[in-house]
Short mmCIF file of C-alpha atoms and ligand atoms in Angstrom, two decimals:
data_model
loop_
_atom_site.label_atom_id
_atom_site.label_comp_id
_atom_site.label_asym_id
_atom_site.label_seq_id
_atom_site.Cartn_x
_atom_site.Cartn_y
_atom_site.Cartn_z
CA UNK A 68 -10.13 34.52 5.22
CA UNK A 69 -9.55 31.21 6.85
CA UNK A 70 -7.50 28.76 4.92
CA UNK A 71 -7.36 25.39 6.61
CA UNK A 72 -10.11 23.60 8.42
CA UNK A 73 -7.88 21.46 10.59
CA UNK A 74 -4.43 22.99 10.40
CA UNK A 75 -2.64 20.75 12.88
CA UNK A 76 -2.94 17.60 10.77
CA UNK A 77 -0.54 17.37 7.83
CA UNK A 78 -2.14 16.33 4.57
CA UNK A 79 -1.35 12.84 3.41
CA UNK A 80 -3.05 9.87 1.84
CA UNK A 81 -3.50 7.65 4.88
CA UNK A 82 -5.30 4.39 5.42
CA UNK A 83 -7.99 6.34 7.27
CA UNK A 84 -8.56 8.51 4.26
CA UNK A 85 -8.95 5.55 1.95
CA UNK A 86 -11.51 4.11 4.33
CA UNK A 87 -13.51 7.34 4.41
CA UNK A 88 -14.03 7.12 0.67
CA UNK A 89 -16.88 9.66 0.17
CA UNK A 90 -15.07 12.47 1.94
CA UNK A 91 -12.00 12.52 -0.26
CA UNK A 92 -13.40 15.46 -2.19
CA UNK A 93 -10.48 17.66 -1.45
CA UNK A 94 -9.95 20.82 -3.37
CA UNK A 95 -6.47 22.15 -4.02
CA UNK A 96 -5.03 20.14 -1.15
CA UNK A 97 -6.73 22.23 1.48
CA UNK A 98 -8.15 19.41 3.49
CA UNK A 99 -5.92 17.37 5.72
CA UNK A 100 -6.57 13.81 6.81
CA UNK A 101 -9.91 13.15 8.45
CA UNK A 102 -10.43 10.30 10.91
CA UNK A 103 -13.41 7.97 10.58
CA UNK A 104 -14.54 9.16 13.97
CA UNK A 105 -14.60 12.81 12.94
CA UNK A 106 -16.29 11.98 9.64
CA UNK A 107 -18.98 10.05 11.49
CA UNK A 108 -19.32 12.78 14.08
CA UNK A 109 -19.91 15.45 11.44
CA UNK A 110 -22.77 13.54 9.81
CA UNK A 111 -25.31 14.09 12.53
CA UNK A 112 -26.53 16.52 15.15
CA UNK A 113 -27.74 19.15 12.68
CA UNK A 114 -31.20 20.74 12.79
CA UNK A 115 -33.61 20.51 9.85
CA UNK A 116 -33.69 24.06 8.47
CA UNK A 117 -35.88 23.42 5.42
CA UNK A 118 -38.10 26.45 4.70
CA UNK A 119 -41.75 25.96 3.79
CA UNK A 120 -44.47 28.14 2.28
CA UNK A 121 -42.08 30.64 0.67
CA UNK A 122 -43.58 33.50 -1.34
CA UNK A 123 -42.42 33.83 -4.96
CA UNK A 124 -39.79 36.51 -5.63
CA UNK A 125 -41.10 39.93 -6.66
CA UNK A 126 -40.31 39.47 -10.34
CA UNK A 127 -41.59 35.89 -10.71
CA UNK A 128 -44.54 36.99 -12.86
CA UNK A 129 -42.23 39.03 -15.06
CA UNK A 130 -39.69 36.25 -15.53
CA UNK A 131 -42.56 33.92 -16.48
CA UNK A 132 -43.72 36.39 -19.13
CA UNK A 133 -40.15 36.69 -20.45
CA UNK A 134 -39.86 32.90 -20.70
CA UNK A 135 -43.21 32.74 -22.49
CA UNK A 136 -41.99 35.24 -25.09
CA UNK A 137 -38.78 33.25 -25.55
CA UNK A 138 -40.79 30.04 -25.90
CA UNK A 139 -42.96 31.57 -28.63
CA UNK A 140 -39.89 32.64 -30.59
CA UNK A 141 -38.28 29.17 -30.67
CA UNK A 142 -41.07 26.56 -30.79
CA UNK A 143 -40.06 22.92 -30.75
CA UNK A 144 -36.47 23.62 -29.72
CA UNK A 145 -34.63 22.91 -26.47
CA UNK A 146 -33.15 26.15 -25.07
CA UNK A 147 -30.27 26.16 -22.61
CA UNK A 148 -29.36 29.33 -20.68
CA UNK A 149 -26.51 28.98 -18.13
CA UNK A 150 -25.72 31.33 -15.24
CA UNK A 151 -21.98 30.73 -15.53
CA UNK A 152 -19.40 29.57 -13.03
CA UNK A 153 -17.00 31.05 -10.53
CA UNK A 154 -13.77 32.38 -11.99
CA UNK A 155 -10.55 31.72 -10.14
CA UNK A 156 -8.63 34.75 -8.90
CA UNK A 157 -5.80 32.70 -7.48
CA UNK A 158 -5.62 29.18 -6.07
CA UNK A 159 -8.83 28.68 -4.09
CA UNK A 160 -10.08 32.27 -4.13
CA UNK A 161 -12.57 33.38 -6.72
CA UNK A 162 -13.77 36.64 -8.17
CA UNK A 163 -17.15 37.83 -6.96
CA UNK A 164 -19.76 35.99 -8.99
CA UNK A 165 -22.34 37.72 -11.15
CA UNK A 166 -24.85 35.54 -12.96
CA UNK A 167 -25.13 35.92 -16.72
CA UNK A 168 -27.59 38.59 -17.70
CA UNK A 169 -29.62 36.19 -19.86
CA UNK A 170 -30.07 33.70 -17.01
CA UNK A 171 -30.94 36.30 -14.37
CA UNK A 172 -33.38 37.99 -16.78
CA UNK A 173 -35.27 34.74 -17.39
CA UNK A 174 -35.21 33.29 -13.86
CA UNK A 175 -34.59 36.02 -11.27
CA UNK A 176 -31.98 33.63 -9.83
CA UNK A 177 -28.41 34.80 -9.40
CA UNK A 178 -26.47 31.79 -8.12
CA UNK A 179 -23.47 30.27 -9.81
CA UNK A 180 -23.62 27.10 -11.89
CA UNK A 181 -27.39 27.34 -12.43
CA UNK A 182 -28.82 26.42 -15.84
CA UNK A 183 -32.29 27.18 -17.18
CA UNK A 184 -33.57 24.66 -19.72
CA UNK A 185 -36.73 25.12 -21.75
CA UNK A 186 -37.88 21.70 -22.98
CA UNK A 187 -40.20 21.83 -25.97
CA UNK A 188 -43.65 20.38 -25.34
CA UNK A 189 -44.58 19.33 -28.87
CA UNK A 190 -44.87 21.91 -31.65
CA UNK A 191 -45.49 24.84 -29.34
CA UNK A 192 -44.80 25.69 -25.74
CA UNK A 193 -42.00 24.70 -23.40
CA UNK A 194 -41.58 23.26 -19.93
CA UNK A 195 -39.01 25.23 -17.97
CA UNK A 196 -36.64 23.51 -15.55
CA UNK A 197 -33.97 25.21 -13.48
CA UNK A 198 -30.92 23.13 -12.66
CA UNK A 199 -29.24 24.19 -9.42
CA UNK A 200 -26.75 22.91 -6.89
CA UNK A 201 -28.90 21.58 -4.02
CA UNK A 202 -28.17 21.75 -0.30
CA UNK A 203 -24.87 20.09 0.61
CA UNK A 204 -25.00 16.42 1.46
CA UNK A 205 -24.02 15.79 5.08
CA UNK A 206 -23.71 12.01 4.73
CA UNK A 207 -20.73 12.14 2.39
CA UNK A 208 -19.15 15.14 4.10
CA UNK A 209 -19.28 17.48 1.14
CA UNK A 210 -20.90 20.21 3.26
CA UNK A 211 -17.67 20.70 5.17
CA UNK A 212 -15.00 19.06 3.02
CA UNK A 213 -15.79 20.48 -0.40
CA UNK A 214 -14.72 24.03 -1.24
CA UNK A 215 -18.27 24.83 -2.32
CA UNK A 216 -19.79 23.06 0.69
CA UNK A 217 -22.29 25.14 2.62
CA UNK A 218 -20.09 25.25 5.70
CA UNK A 219 -17.59 27.24 3.62
CA UNK A 220 -19.79 29.36 1.36
CA UNK A 221 -23.09 29.60 3.22
CA UNK A 222 -26.48 27.95 3.07
CA UNK A 223 -28.06 27.50 -0.33
CA UNK A 224 -31.73 27.07 -1.06
CA UNK A 225 -32.95 23.52 -1.33
CA UNK A 226 -34.42 22.59 -4.69
CA UNK A 227 -37.90 22.67 -3.13
CA UNK A 228 -37.26 26.16 -1.76
CA UNK A 229 -35.94 27.36 -5.12
CA UNK A 230 -39.07 26.08 -6.85
CA UNK A 231 -41.29 28.09 -4.51
CA UNK A 232 -39.20 31.23 -4.86
CA UNK A 233 -38.64 31.19 -8.61
CA UNK A 234 -41.82 29.47 -9.74
CA UNK A 235 -39.79 27.03 -11.84
CA UNK A 236 -39.39 23.27 -11.22
CA UNK A 237 -35.84 22.64 -9.98
CA UNK A 238 -33.47 19.70 -10.48
CA UNK A 239 -29.92 18.87 -9.39
CA UNK A 240 -27.47 20.57 -11.75
CA UNK A 241 -25.12 17.58 -11.47
CA UNK A 242 -27.62 15.70 -13.64
CA UNK A 243 -27.69 18.20 -16.46
CA UNK A 244 -24.70 17.07 -18.51
CA UNK A 245 -26.14 13.56 -18.79
CA UNK A 246 -29.60 14.93 -19.56
CA UNK A 247 -28.28 17.13 -22.35
CA UNK A 248 -26.09 14.37 -23.76
CA UNK A 249 -29.08 12.02 -24.00
CA UNK A 250 -31.50 14.64 -25.35
CA UNK A 251 -32.54 14.51 -28.98
CA UNK A 252 -33.96 17.23 -31.24
CA UNK A 253 -32.84 20.78 -31.95
CA UNK A 254 -30.99 22.61 -29.19
CA UNK A 255 -29.74 26.16 -28.73
CA UNK A 256 -27.38 27.34 -26.00
CA UNK A 257 -26.27 30.79 -24.84
CA UNK A 258 -22.52 30.49 -25.24
CA UNK A 259 -19.73 32.06 -23.28
CA UNK A 260 -20.94 31.33 -19.77
CA UNK A 261 -20.47 27.64 -18.97
CA UNK A 262 -17.82 25.49 -20.65
CA UNK A 263 -19.19 22.23 -19.24
CA UNK A 264 -22.58 22.87 -20.86
CA UNK A 265 -20.89 23.72 -24.13
CA UNK A 266 -18.90 20.48 -23.94
CA UNK A 267 -22.08 18.47 -23.37
CA UNK A 268 -23.72 20.08 -26.40
CA UNK A 269 -20.76 20.10 -28.79
CA UNK A 270 -22.33 17.82 -31.40
CA UNK A 271 -25.85 19.22 -31.12
CA UNK A 272 -25.54 22.97 -31.64
CA UNK A 273 -24.18 25.38 -34.24
CA UNK A 274 -22.57 28.74 -33.58
CA UNK A 275 -25.02 30.46 -35.91
CA UNK A 276 -28.14 29.10 -34.22
CA UNK A 277 -26.76 29.76 -30.74
CA UNK A 278 -26.04 33.34 -31.79
CA UNK A 279 -29.68 33.78 -32.88
CA UNK A 280 -30.75 32.89 -29.33
CA UNK A 281 -28.26 35.36 -27.83
CA UNK A 282 -29.38 38.10 -30.20
CA UNK A 283 -33.04 37.41 -29.39
CA UNK A 284 -32.36 37.72 -25.65
CA UNK A 285 -30.48 40.99 -26.23
CA UNK A 286 -33.33 42.48 -28.26
CA UNK A 287 -35.98 41.18 -25.84
CA UNK A 288 -34.45 43.47 -23.21
CA UNK A 289 -34.71 46.65 -25.33
CA UNK A 290 -38.13 47.47 -23.87
CA UNK A 291 -38.20 47.29 -20.08
CA UNK A 292 -41.17 45.95 -18.12
CA UNK A 293 -42.56 47.62 -14.99
CA UNK A 294 -40.29 45.64 -12.67
CA UNK A 295 -37.20 46.62 -14.64
CA UNK A 296 -38.13 50.31 -14.73
CA UNK A 297 -38.60 50.31 -10.95
CA UNK A 298 -35.19 48.66 -10.57
CA UNK A 299 -33.51 51.23 -12.82
CA UNK A 300 -35.10 54.00 -10.77
CA UNK A 301 -33.82 52.34 -7.60
CA UNK A 302 -30.34 52.13 -9.13
CA UNK A 303 -30.42 55.84 -10.03
CA UNK A 304 -31.66 56.83 -6.57
CA UNK A 305 -28.85 54.91 -4.87
CA UNK A 306 -26.34 56.31 -7.35
CA UNK A 307 -27.44 59.87 -6.54
CA UNK A 308 -26.79 59.16 -2.86
CA UNK A 309 -23.36 57.81 -3.80
CA UNK A 310 -22.56 61.04 -5.64
CA UNK A 311 -23.61 63.01 -2.56
CA UNK A 312 -21.28 60.85 -0.45
CA UNK A 313 -18.44 61.71 -2.81
CA UNK A 314 -19.05 65.46 -2.63
CA UNK A 315 -19.12 65.28 1.17
CA UNK A 316 -15.77 63.49 1.20
CA UNK A 317 -13.91 65.59 -1.38
CA UNK A 318 -11.58 67.03 1.25
CA UNK A 319 -10.50 63.50 2.17
CA UNK A 320 -9.97 62.74 -1.52
CA UNK A 321 -7.79 65.84 -1.82
CA UNK A 322 -5.71 64.53 1.08
CA UNK A 323 -5.33 61.09 -0.53
CA UNK A 324 -6.23 60.38 -4.16
CA UNK A 325 -9.00 59.50 -6.60
CA UNK A 326 -9.12 56.13 -4.80
CA UNK A 327 -10.96 57.79 -1.93
CA UNK A 328 -13.72 58.73 -4.34
CA UNK A 329 -13.81 55.21 -5.79
CA UNK A 330 -14.02 53.68 -2.31
CA UNK A 331 -16.67 56.13 -1.13
CA UNK A 332 -18.95 55.34 -4.05
CA UNK A 333 -18.31 51.61 -3.73
CA UNK A 334 -19.43 51.71 -0.10
CA UNK A 335 -22.80 53.11 -1.18
CA UNK A 336 -23.06 50.52 -3.97
CA UNK A 337 -22.48 47.64 -1.57
CA UNK A 338 -24.81 48.97 1.10
CA UNK A 339 -27.73 49.71 -1.20
CA UNK A 340 -27.12 47.29 -4.04
CA UNK A 341 -25.19 44.28 -5.24
CA UNK A 342 -22.14 46.08 -6.59
CA UNK A 343 -21.06 48.85 -8.90
CA UNK A 344 -22.42 48.18 -12.39
CA UNK A 345 -19.00 48.88 -13.97
CA UNK A 346 -15.63 50.14 -12.84
CA UNK A 347 -16.11 53.65 -11.44
CA UNK A 348 -14.39 56.38 -13.43
CA UNK A 349 -13.06 58.82 -10.82
CA UNK A 350 -11.11 61.18 -13.03
CA UNK A 351 -9.68 64.36 -11.55
CA UNK A 352 -7.96 67.07 -13.60
CA UNK A 353 -6.55 65.89 -16.94
CA UNK A 354 -7.60 62.27 -16.23
CA UNK A 355 -11.10 63.40 -17.22
CA UNK A 356 -9.94 63.35 -20.84
CA UNK A 357 -9.27 59.60 -20.65
CA UNK A 358 -12.67 58.08 -21.39
CA UNK A 359 -12.33 54.96 -19.26
CA UNK A 360 -10.02 56.18 -16.53
CA UNK A 361 -10.41 53.46 -13.89
CA UNK A 362 -6.88 53.39 -12.44
CA UNK A 363 -8.10 56.15 -10.13
CA UNK A 364 -4.69 56.65 -8.57
CA UNK A 365 -4.24 60.33 -9.32
CA UNK A 366 -4.24 63.45 -7.20
CA UNK A 367 -7.43 65.41 -6.50
CA UNK A 368 -6.64 69.12 -6.62
CA UNK A 369 -8.62 72.22 -5.78
CA UNK A 370 -9.18 74.22 -8.96
CA UNK A 371 -9.49 71.12 -11.16
CA UNK A 372 -12.63 69.35 -12.29
CA UNK A 373 -13.67 65.88 -11.16
CA UNK A 374 -15.39 63.73 -13.77
CA UNK A 375 -17.24 61.01 -11.86
CA UNK A 376 -18.91 58.30 -13.98
CA UNK A 377 -20.37 55.64 -11.71
CA UNK A 378 -23.47 53.53 -11.18
CA UNK A 379 -24.95 51.36 -8.45
CA UNK A 380 -26.14 47.91 -9.55
CA UNK A 381 -29.20 46.78 -7.58
CA UNK A 382 -29.49 43.39 -5.95
CA UNK A 383 -31.62 42.33 -8.94
CA UNK A 384 -28.71 43.35 -11.22
CA UNK A 385 -29.99 46.53 -12.84
CA UNK A 386 -27.45 49.33 -13.07
CA UNK A 387 -27.45 53.09 -13.32
CA UNK A 388 -24.84 54.89 -15.42
CA UNK A 389 -24.45 58.52 -14.38
CA UNK A 390 -21.75 61.13 -14.91
CA UNK A 391 -21.30 64.49 -13.29
CA UNK A 392 -18.36 66.84 -13.79
CA UNK A 393 -17.80 68.80 -10.62
CA UNK A 394 -15.47 71.67 -9.65
CA UNK A 395 -13.43 70.15 -6.83
CA UNK A 396 -13.38 73.41 -4.88
CA UNK A 397 -17.09 73.95 -5.46
CA UNK A 398 -16.89 76.73 -8.08
CA UNK A 399 -16.30 76.49 -11.83
CA UNK A 400 -13.63 78.77 -13.27
CA UNK A 401 -14.92 80.91 -16.17
CA UNK A 402 -13.31 78.63 -18.79
CA UNK A 403 -14.45 75.42 -17.05
CA UNK A 404 -17.93 76.87 -16.94
CA UNK A 405 -17.88 77.83 -20.62
CA UNK A 406 -17.02 74.26 -21.60
CA UNK A 407 -19.42 72.80 -19.04
CA UNK A 408 -22.30 74.97 -20.27
CA UNK A 409 -21.66 73.83 -23.83
CA UNK A 410 -21.90 70.18 -22.82
CA UNK A 411 -25.00 70.94 -20.75
CA UNK A 412 -26.64 72.58 -23.74
CA UNK A 413 -25.74 69.59 -25.90
CA UNK A 414 -27.22 67.22 -23.33
CA UNK A 415 -30.43 69.25 -23.13
CA UNK A 416 -30.76 69.05 -26.91
CA UNK A 417 -30.07 65.31 -26.77
CA UNK A 418 -32.60 64.61 -24.02
CA UNK A 419 -35.24 66.63 -25.88
CA UNK A 420 -34.78 64.31 -28.88
CA UNK A 421 -35.57 61.16 -26.84
CA UNK A 422 -39.23 60.32 -27.46
CA UNK A 423 -41.35 57.58 -28.96
CA UNK A 424 -41.11 57.49 -32.75
CA UNK A 425 -37.68 59.16 -32.82
CA UNK A 426 -34.74 57.11 -34.01
CA UNK A 427 -31.90 56.10 -31.71
CA UNK A 428 -29.57 58.30 -33.77
CA UNK A 429 -31.63 61.46 -33.29
CA UNK A 430 -30.40 62.34 -29.81
CA UNK A 431 -26.82 61.69 -30.82
CA UNK A 432 -27.17 63.98 -33.84
CA UNK A 433 -28.85 66.69 -31.75
CA UNK A 434 -26.04 66.68 -29.17
CA UNK A 435 -23.28 66.55 -31.75
CA UNK A 436 -24.70 69.54 -33.60
CA UNK A 437 -24.64 71.69 -30.46
CA UNK A 438 -21.08 70.64 -29.68
CA UNK A 439 -19.96 71.34 -33.24
CA UNK A 440 -21.56 74.80 -33.07
CA UNK A 441 -19.63 75.58 -29.91
CA UNK A 442 -16.32 74.33 -31.27
CA UNK A 443 -16.79 76.44 -34.42
CA UNK A 444 -17.80 79.49 -32.35
CA UNK A 445 -14.69 79.11 -30.20
CA UNK A 446 -12.56 79.22 -33.34
CA UNK A 447 -11.15 75.71 -32.96
CA UNK A 448 -12.16 74.62 -36.48
CA UNK A 449 -10.96 77.53 -38.60
CA UNK A 450 -13.67 78.98 -40.78
CA UNK A 451 -15.49 75.74 -41.58
CA UNK A 452 -19.27 75.80 -41.33
CA UNK A 453 -21.03 73.69 -38.71
CA UNK A 454 -22.59 71.57 -41.46
CA UNK A 455 -19.19 70.93 -43.03
CA UNK A 456 -17.69 70.04 -39.65
CA UNK A 457 -20.51 67.54 -39.00
CA UNK A 458 -20.22 66.12 -42.52
CA UNK A 459 -16.51 65.47 -42.02
CA UNK A 460 -16.95 64.51 -38.36
CA UNK A 461 -14.16 66.89 -37.33
CA UNK A 462 -15.83 67.70 -33.99
CA UNK A 463 -15.06 64.14 -32.95
CA UNK A 464 -11.45 65.06 -32.13
CA UNK A 465 -13.01 66.49 -28.94
CA UNK A 466 -16.37 64.70 -28.59
CA UNK A 467 -14.76 61.26 -29.02
CA UNK A 468 -17.67 58.90 -28.33
CA UNK A 469 -21.29 58.20 -29.18
CA UNK A 470 -23.81 60.19 -27.17
CA UNK A 471 -25.42 57.23 -25.42
CA UNK A 472 -26.37 53.58 -25.25
CA UNK A 473 -29.08 51.29 -23.97
CA UNK A 474 -29.10 50.73 -20.22
CA UNK A 475 -30.47 47.88 -18.12
CA UNK A 476 -28.93 44.83 -16.51
CA UNK A 477 -25.78 45.49 -18.49
CA UNK A 478 -24.41 48.99 -18.49
CA UNK A 479 -24.07 48.69 -22.26
CA UNK A 480 -27.33 46.79 -22.47
CA UNK A 481 -28.68 44.86 -25.44
CA UNK A 482 -25.17 44.96 -26.91
CA UNK A 483 -25.71 42.17 -29.47
CA UNK A 484 -29.04 43.47 -30.75
CA UNK A 485 -29.09 43.77 -34.53
CA UNK A 486 -28.36 47.19 -36.03
CA UNK A 487 -31.94 47.52 -37.31
CA UNK A 488 -33.29 46.96 -33.79
CA UNK A 489 -30.84 49.21 -31.94
CA UNK A 490 -28.69 51.78 -33.76
CA UNK A 491 -31.20 52.13 -36.60
CA UNK A 492 -34.17 51.35 -34.35
CA UNK A 493 -37.16 53.50 -33.45
CA UNK A 494 -37.56 54.45 -29.79
CA UNK A 495 -40.67 53.22 -28.01
CA UNK A 496 -41.99 53.53 -24.47
CA UNK A 497 -40.01 51.39 -22.04
CA UNK A 498 -36.65 51.88 -23.77
CA UNK A 499 -34.02 53.18 -21.33
CA UNK A 500 -30.84 54.82 -22.57
CA UNK A 501 -28.10 57.21 -21.52
CA UNK A 502 -27.58 60.69 -22.94
CA UNK A 503 -23.96 61.59 -22.27
CA UNK A 504 -22.28 64.15 -24.50
CA UNK A 505 -18.80 65.29 -23.60
CA UNK A 506 -15.92 67.53 -24.62
CA UNK A 507 -12.36 66.44 -23.99
CA UNK A 508 -9.26 68.53 -24.55
CA UNK A 509 -6.23 66.29 -24.14
CA UNK A 510 -3.31 67.67 -22.15
CA UNK A 511 -1.06 67.28 -25.21
CA UNK A 512 -3.47 68.68 -27.81
CA UNK A 513 -1.55 71.46 -29.53
CA UNK A 514 -4.55 72.47 -31.68
CA UNK A 515 -6.40 74.12 -28.80
CA UNK A 516 -5.40 77.12 -26.65
CA UNK A 517 -3.18 76.09 -23.77
CA UNK A 518 -5.78 76.90 -21.11
CA UNK A 519 -8.19 74.33 -22.62
CA UNK A 520 -5.70 71.49 -22.31
CA UNK A 521 -6.46 68.91 -19.67
CA UNK A 522 -10.14 69.82 -19.34
CA UNK A 523 -12.71 67.06 -19.83
CA UNK A 524 -16.44 67.40 -19.25
CA UNK A 525 -19.19 64.80 -19.57
CA UNK A 526 -22.75 64.93 -18.25
CA UNK A 527 -24.70 61.68 -18.35
CA UNK A 528 -28.26 60.85 -17.37
CA UNK A 529 -30.47 57.78 -17.63
CA UNK A 530 -33.51 58.52 -19.74
CA UNK A 531 -36.64 56.38 -19.98
CA UNK A 532 -38.79 56.72 -23.08
CA UNK A 533 -42.41 57.27 -22.01
CA UNK A 534 -45.72 57.43 -23.90
CA UNK A 535 -45.45 61.19 -24.33
CA UNK A 536 -41.72 61.86 -24.27
CA UNK A 537 -39.21 60.83 -21.66
CA UNK A 538 -38.44 60.77 -17.98
CA UNK A 539 -35.00 61.45 -16.54
CA UNK A 540 -34.44 58.71 -13.93
CA UNK A 541 -31.30 60.42 -12.59
CA UNK A 542 -32.63 63.97 -12.23
CA UNK A 543 -32.14 63.89 -8.46
CA UNK A 544 -28.65 65.14 -9.28
CA UNK A 545 -28.36 68.73 -10.52
CA UNK A 546 -26.91 69.38 -13.95
CA UNK A 547 -26.99 73.14 -14.55
CA UNK A 548 -23.71 74.75 -13.49
CA UNK A 549 -25.21 77.12 -10.90
CA UNK A 550 -27.34 74.32 -9.46
CA UNK A 551 -24.29 72.07 -9.24
CA UNK A 552 -22.42 74.75 -7.31
CA UNK A 553 -25.33 75.35 -4.92
CA UNK A 554 -25.77 71.59 -4.35
CA UNK A 555 -22.05 71.17 -3.62
CA UNK A 556 -22.03 74.14 -1.24
CA UNK A 557 -24.92 72.65 0.69
CA UNK A 558 -23.31 69.19 0.95
CA UNK A 559 -19.87 70.49 1.86
CA UNK A 560 -21.53 72.60 4.58
MN1 MN B 817 -22.64 55.48 -20.22
#
């Protein structure tokens, strides 16, 4: 990336600089001295690019309904939902920005520094305002002299354009701190995203009341609307194509490392979506027994399994979360297949338990029972009964994790929902969750036969609860062992 706008001029505080007062907005010393003549020159000669008659974004109706539900829950209170800010990686480079889930869910906007404010209109109802950074000012030079000027980071929407697109009145975000400082009456803020907003509200909010807002917004997302379901399907479709890309490139991964798999999937995520929804787990051989193996720097060897847990995040920020465990050479060994089939059976039992009226725990219990049965049958738990094993939880030495979680904008969606709404909740149509049982035999586990050690298997799909049962959003990818082998053979050609 380019570093200096005018490299030949050394930076110093000159008389000229003092005279050009408005353009002293240097960031991190990147901008050298600017003559009055250049400053004047840069002010003019630019076309008017304002856009008119823009259509609202596809989810504008849905975000309006979500704001209406939020408004009804907190009548008479001012609600502040920030997008968050850029985070510095080093000096003047930043990490890729992703708007806070709460803000994107309520606005459909995904730009940094934005803030949604719901102003109470009397005892009920709210007026929404979105505070955004407007187009860069050309008069004071910020468009080319400020690090966030449009010349550096690209054109933003004007406030008028944003209003048309989002269906929300827009104001300059540089006015928000003063507006919040002056405001009276009860206020709640979603914490953890924007320190400047928190500073402006210090004396007006309490941690407990802010947390109630955050919890509400987590629980509001438990049931997905039609737009969200379509996005999750899109995420799964793109993810399936990413898995196909990986299978096609396994020979290149064998010649390099797990990084080739990570890079291959990332390419698909960036072409079809915004990003990966979480760090891809590209775990070959014994790495498959490390649940969150994201170093991805290991060897990929014929004869081993590859556990690939990855998901594309769409441009609207909905992510898939899919795992397949694949024989790198295309064929499961008898022992790999025995363990794989057990996990497959457990997943089938889990998926069958996902339906309206069931509890969230039901599919976990169904999967765990199958896995415990297998472990007992294989003689790994002495002569204990399956019921006793489940009562003591002894199967967990090898099953390790819960069988699934809510899925949506966050890979572990709705994470601050109350226990009664989530873990102890009843499933209803529109809930989307993962079913992902696994068996993991650590390389240093002396309690299992030597040939088991270093084998890890997980199968994970994204399941939508429907009126009459469920729909597997990720069923484009095969799961049964023989179907996996046939699919790989076809892709590897
Ligand atoms: Mn998952």
